[in-house]
Tab-separated table of C-alpha atoms in Angstrom:
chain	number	residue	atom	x	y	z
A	1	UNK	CA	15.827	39.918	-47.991
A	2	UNK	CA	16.794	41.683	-51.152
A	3	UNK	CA	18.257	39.854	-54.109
A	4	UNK	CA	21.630	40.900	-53.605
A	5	UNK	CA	21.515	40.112	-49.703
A	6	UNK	CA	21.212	36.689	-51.202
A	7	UNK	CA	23.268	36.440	-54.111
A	8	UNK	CA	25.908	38.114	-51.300
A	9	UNK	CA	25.038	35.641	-48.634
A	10	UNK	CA	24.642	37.792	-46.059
A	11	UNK	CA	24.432	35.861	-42.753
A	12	UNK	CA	22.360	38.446	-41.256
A	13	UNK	CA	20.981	40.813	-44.228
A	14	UNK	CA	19.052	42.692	-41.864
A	15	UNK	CA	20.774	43.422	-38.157
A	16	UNK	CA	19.350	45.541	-35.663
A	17	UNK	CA	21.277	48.837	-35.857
A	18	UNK	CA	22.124	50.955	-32.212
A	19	UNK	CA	22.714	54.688	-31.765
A	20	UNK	CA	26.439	55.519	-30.714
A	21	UNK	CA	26.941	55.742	-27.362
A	22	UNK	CA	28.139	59.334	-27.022
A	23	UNK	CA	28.262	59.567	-23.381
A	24	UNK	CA	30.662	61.452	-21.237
A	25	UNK	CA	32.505	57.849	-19.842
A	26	UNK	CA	32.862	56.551	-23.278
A	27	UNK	CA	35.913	58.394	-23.573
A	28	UNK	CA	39.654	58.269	-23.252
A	29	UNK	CA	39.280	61.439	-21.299
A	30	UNK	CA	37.583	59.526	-18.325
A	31	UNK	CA	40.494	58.425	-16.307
A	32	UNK	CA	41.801	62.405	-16.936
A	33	UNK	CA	38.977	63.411	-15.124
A	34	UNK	CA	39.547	61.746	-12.016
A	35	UNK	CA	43.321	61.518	-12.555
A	36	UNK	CA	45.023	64.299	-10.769
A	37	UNK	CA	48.643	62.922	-9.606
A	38	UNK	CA	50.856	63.418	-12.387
A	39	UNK	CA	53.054	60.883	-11.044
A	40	UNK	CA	50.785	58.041	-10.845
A	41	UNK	CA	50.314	55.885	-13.908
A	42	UNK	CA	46.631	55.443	-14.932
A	43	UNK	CA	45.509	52.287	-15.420
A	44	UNK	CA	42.977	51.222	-18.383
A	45	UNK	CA	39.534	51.456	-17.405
A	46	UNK	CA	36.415	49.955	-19.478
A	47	UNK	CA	35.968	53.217	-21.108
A	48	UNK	CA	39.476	53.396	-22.462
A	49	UNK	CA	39.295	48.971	-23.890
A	50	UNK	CA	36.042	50.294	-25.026
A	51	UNK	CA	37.171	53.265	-27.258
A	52	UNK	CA	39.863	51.096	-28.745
A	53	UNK	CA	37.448	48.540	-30.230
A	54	UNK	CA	33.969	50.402	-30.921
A	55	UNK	CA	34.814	51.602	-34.208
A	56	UNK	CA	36.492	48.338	-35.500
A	57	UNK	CA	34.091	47.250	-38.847
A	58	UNK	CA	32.046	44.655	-39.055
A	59	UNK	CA	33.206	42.168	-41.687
A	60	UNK	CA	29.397	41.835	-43.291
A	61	UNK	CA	28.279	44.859	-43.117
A	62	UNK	CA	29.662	49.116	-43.302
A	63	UNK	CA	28.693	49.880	-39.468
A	64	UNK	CA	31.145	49.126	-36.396
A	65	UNK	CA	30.817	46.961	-33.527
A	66	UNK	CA	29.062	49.236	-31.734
A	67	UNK	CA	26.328	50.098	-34.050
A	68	UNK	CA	25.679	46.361	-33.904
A	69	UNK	CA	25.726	45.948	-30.401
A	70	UNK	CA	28.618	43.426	-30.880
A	71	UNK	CA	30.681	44.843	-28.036
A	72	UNK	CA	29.517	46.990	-25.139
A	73	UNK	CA	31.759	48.380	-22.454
A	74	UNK	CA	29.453	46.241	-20.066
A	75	UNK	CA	31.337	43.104	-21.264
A	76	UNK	CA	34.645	44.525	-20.540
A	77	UNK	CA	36.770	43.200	-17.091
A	78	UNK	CA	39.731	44.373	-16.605
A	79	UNK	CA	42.006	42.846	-13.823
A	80	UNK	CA	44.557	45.351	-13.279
A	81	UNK	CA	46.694	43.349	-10.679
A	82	UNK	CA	47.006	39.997	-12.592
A	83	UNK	CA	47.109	42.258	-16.395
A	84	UNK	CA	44.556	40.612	-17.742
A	85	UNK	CA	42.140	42.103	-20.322
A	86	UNK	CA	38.551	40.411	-20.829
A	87	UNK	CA	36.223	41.221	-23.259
A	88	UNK	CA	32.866	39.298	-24.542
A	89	UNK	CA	31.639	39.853	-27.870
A	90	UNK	CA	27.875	39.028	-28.607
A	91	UNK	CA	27.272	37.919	-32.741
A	92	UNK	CA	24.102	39.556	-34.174
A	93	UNK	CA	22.702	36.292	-34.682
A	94	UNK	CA	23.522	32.874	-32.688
A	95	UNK	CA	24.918	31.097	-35.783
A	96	UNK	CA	27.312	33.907	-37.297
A	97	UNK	CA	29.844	32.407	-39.339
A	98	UNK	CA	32.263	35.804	-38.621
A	99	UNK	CA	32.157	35.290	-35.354
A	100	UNK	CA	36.095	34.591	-35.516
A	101	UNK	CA	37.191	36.925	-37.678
A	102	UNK	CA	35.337	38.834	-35.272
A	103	UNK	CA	37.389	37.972	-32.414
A	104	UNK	CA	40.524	38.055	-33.969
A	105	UNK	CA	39.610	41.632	-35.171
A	106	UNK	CA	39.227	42.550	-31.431
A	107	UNK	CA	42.369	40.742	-30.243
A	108	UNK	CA	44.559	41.984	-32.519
A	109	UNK	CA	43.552	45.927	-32.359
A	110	UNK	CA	43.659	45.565	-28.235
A	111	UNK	CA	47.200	43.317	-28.525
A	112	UNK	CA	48.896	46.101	-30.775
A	113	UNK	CA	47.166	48.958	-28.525
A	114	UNK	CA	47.721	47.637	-25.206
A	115	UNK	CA	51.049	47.143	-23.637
A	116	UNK	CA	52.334	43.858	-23.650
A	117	UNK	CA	52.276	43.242	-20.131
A	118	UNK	CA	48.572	43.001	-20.912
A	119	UNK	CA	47.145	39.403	-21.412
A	120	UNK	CA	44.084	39.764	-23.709
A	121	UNK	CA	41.457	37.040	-23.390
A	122	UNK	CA	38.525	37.770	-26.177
A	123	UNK	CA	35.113	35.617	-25.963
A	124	UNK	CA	31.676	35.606	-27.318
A	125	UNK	CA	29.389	36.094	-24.795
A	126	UNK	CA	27.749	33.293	-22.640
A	127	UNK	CA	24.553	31.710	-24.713
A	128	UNK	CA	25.073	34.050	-27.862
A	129	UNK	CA	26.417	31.559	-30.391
A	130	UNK	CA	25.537	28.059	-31.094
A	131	UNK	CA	29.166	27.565	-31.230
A	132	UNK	CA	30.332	29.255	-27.811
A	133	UNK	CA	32.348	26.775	-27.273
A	134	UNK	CA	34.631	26.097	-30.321
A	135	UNK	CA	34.479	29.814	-31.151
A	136	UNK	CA	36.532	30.292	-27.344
A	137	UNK	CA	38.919	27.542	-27.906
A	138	UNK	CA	40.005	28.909	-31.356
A	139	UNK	CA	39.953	32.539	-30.039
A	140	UNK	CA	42.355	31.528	-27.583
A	141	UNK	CA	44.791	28.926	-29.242
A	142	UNK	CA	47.639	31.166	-29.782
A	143	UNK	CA	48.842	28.730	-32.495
A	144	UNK	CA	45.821	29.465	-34.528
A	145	UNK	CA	45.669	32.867	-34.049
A	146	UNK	CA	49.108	33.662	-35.055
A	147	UNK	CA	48.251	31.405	-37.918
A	148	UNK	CA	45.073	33.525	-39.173
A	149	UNK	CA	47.285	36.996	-37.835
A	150	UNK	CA	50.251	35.918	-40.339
A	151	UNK	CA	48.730	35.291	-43.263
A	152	UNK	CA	46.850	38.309	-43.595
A	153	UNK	CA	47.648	41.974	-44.087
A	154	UNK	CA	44.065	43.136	-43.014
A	155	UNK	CA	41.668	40.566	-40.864
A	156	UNK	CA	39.150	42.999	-41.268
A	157	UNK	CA	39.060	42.344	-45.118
A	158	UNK	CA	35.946	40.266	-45.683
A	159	UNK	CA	38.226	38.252	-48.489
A	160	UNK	CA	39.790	36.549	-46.066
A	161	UNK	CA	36.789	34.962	-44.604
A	162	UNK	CA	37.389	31.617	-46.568
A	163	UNK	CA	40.999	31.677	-45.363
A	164	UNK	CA	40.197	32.261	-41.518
A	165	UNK	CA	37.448	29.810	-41.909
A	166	UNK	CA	39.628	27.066	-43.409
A	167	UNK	CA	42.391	27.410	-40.755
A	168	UNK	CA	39.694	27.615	-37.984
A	169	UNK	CA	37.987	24.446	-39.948
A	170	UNK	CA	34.445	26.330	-39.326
């Protein structure tokens, strides 16, 4: 770890970076593909949730989600009939403090991109943080998040760690 890392206190100074996934699905263009009937709406597919969230930032560090293997379109369900939206999010390391910022960074790009018929339901992934649990039930108290939501401009501004972290009582 490099002496900045540490006077920066970097939870994870050194995370495993991924190649972009620059396949053919992993674009909004898959549904056009199979999509011929003008007059039938499309619905969301994995590729399309995906697209919307793989280039969010990570709040530590300048690579996305992606390149840190934080969300993959594998941990995407989509339940079309009931509108619900799932996706898992897996921390770079078990004990990452931004794991709700995270979250919240996810929820709120898919709530502003998706209609609002759409119930989004954001969760780190089974057995990847030592706080699974607590990390969930913050995600999804919609007190809390409106809370964090409101008094920022930009959750994806690293200052506002301490304040997420203080309403989330981390």
């Amino acid at each position: 770890m490099s002496q900045q890392q540490k006077d920066e206190g970097f939870i994870n100074p050194n995370p495993v970076v991924y190649s972009k996934d620059e396949s053919e699905n992993n674009s909004s263009l898959y549904n056009e593909r199979f999509t011929e009937d003008e007059e039938t709406p499309d619905d969301f597919d994995v590729y399309e949730i995906f697209d919307l969230v793989r280039d969010i930032n990570d709040p530590e560090h300048p690579l996305t989600l992606e390149q840190l293997n934080v969300v993959r379109h594998e941990n995407i369900k989509i339940d079309i009939s009931n509108n619900i939206i799932r996706l898992y999010f897996t921390p770079t390391v078990p004990h990452c403090s931004m794991a709700n910022i995270i979250g919240l960074s996810i929820k709120e790009k898919l709530s502003r991109s998706l209609p609002q018929r759409f119930k989004v339901d954001v969760k780190v992934t089974p057995g990847s943080h030592s706080s699974e649990q607590s990390v969930n039930k913050q995600l999804n108290d919609k007190e809390r998040v409106s809370a964090a939501l409101d008094s920022s401009s930009s959750i994806l501004n690293v200052s506002m760690h301490n304040v997420i972290t203080r309403m989330f009582k981390c």
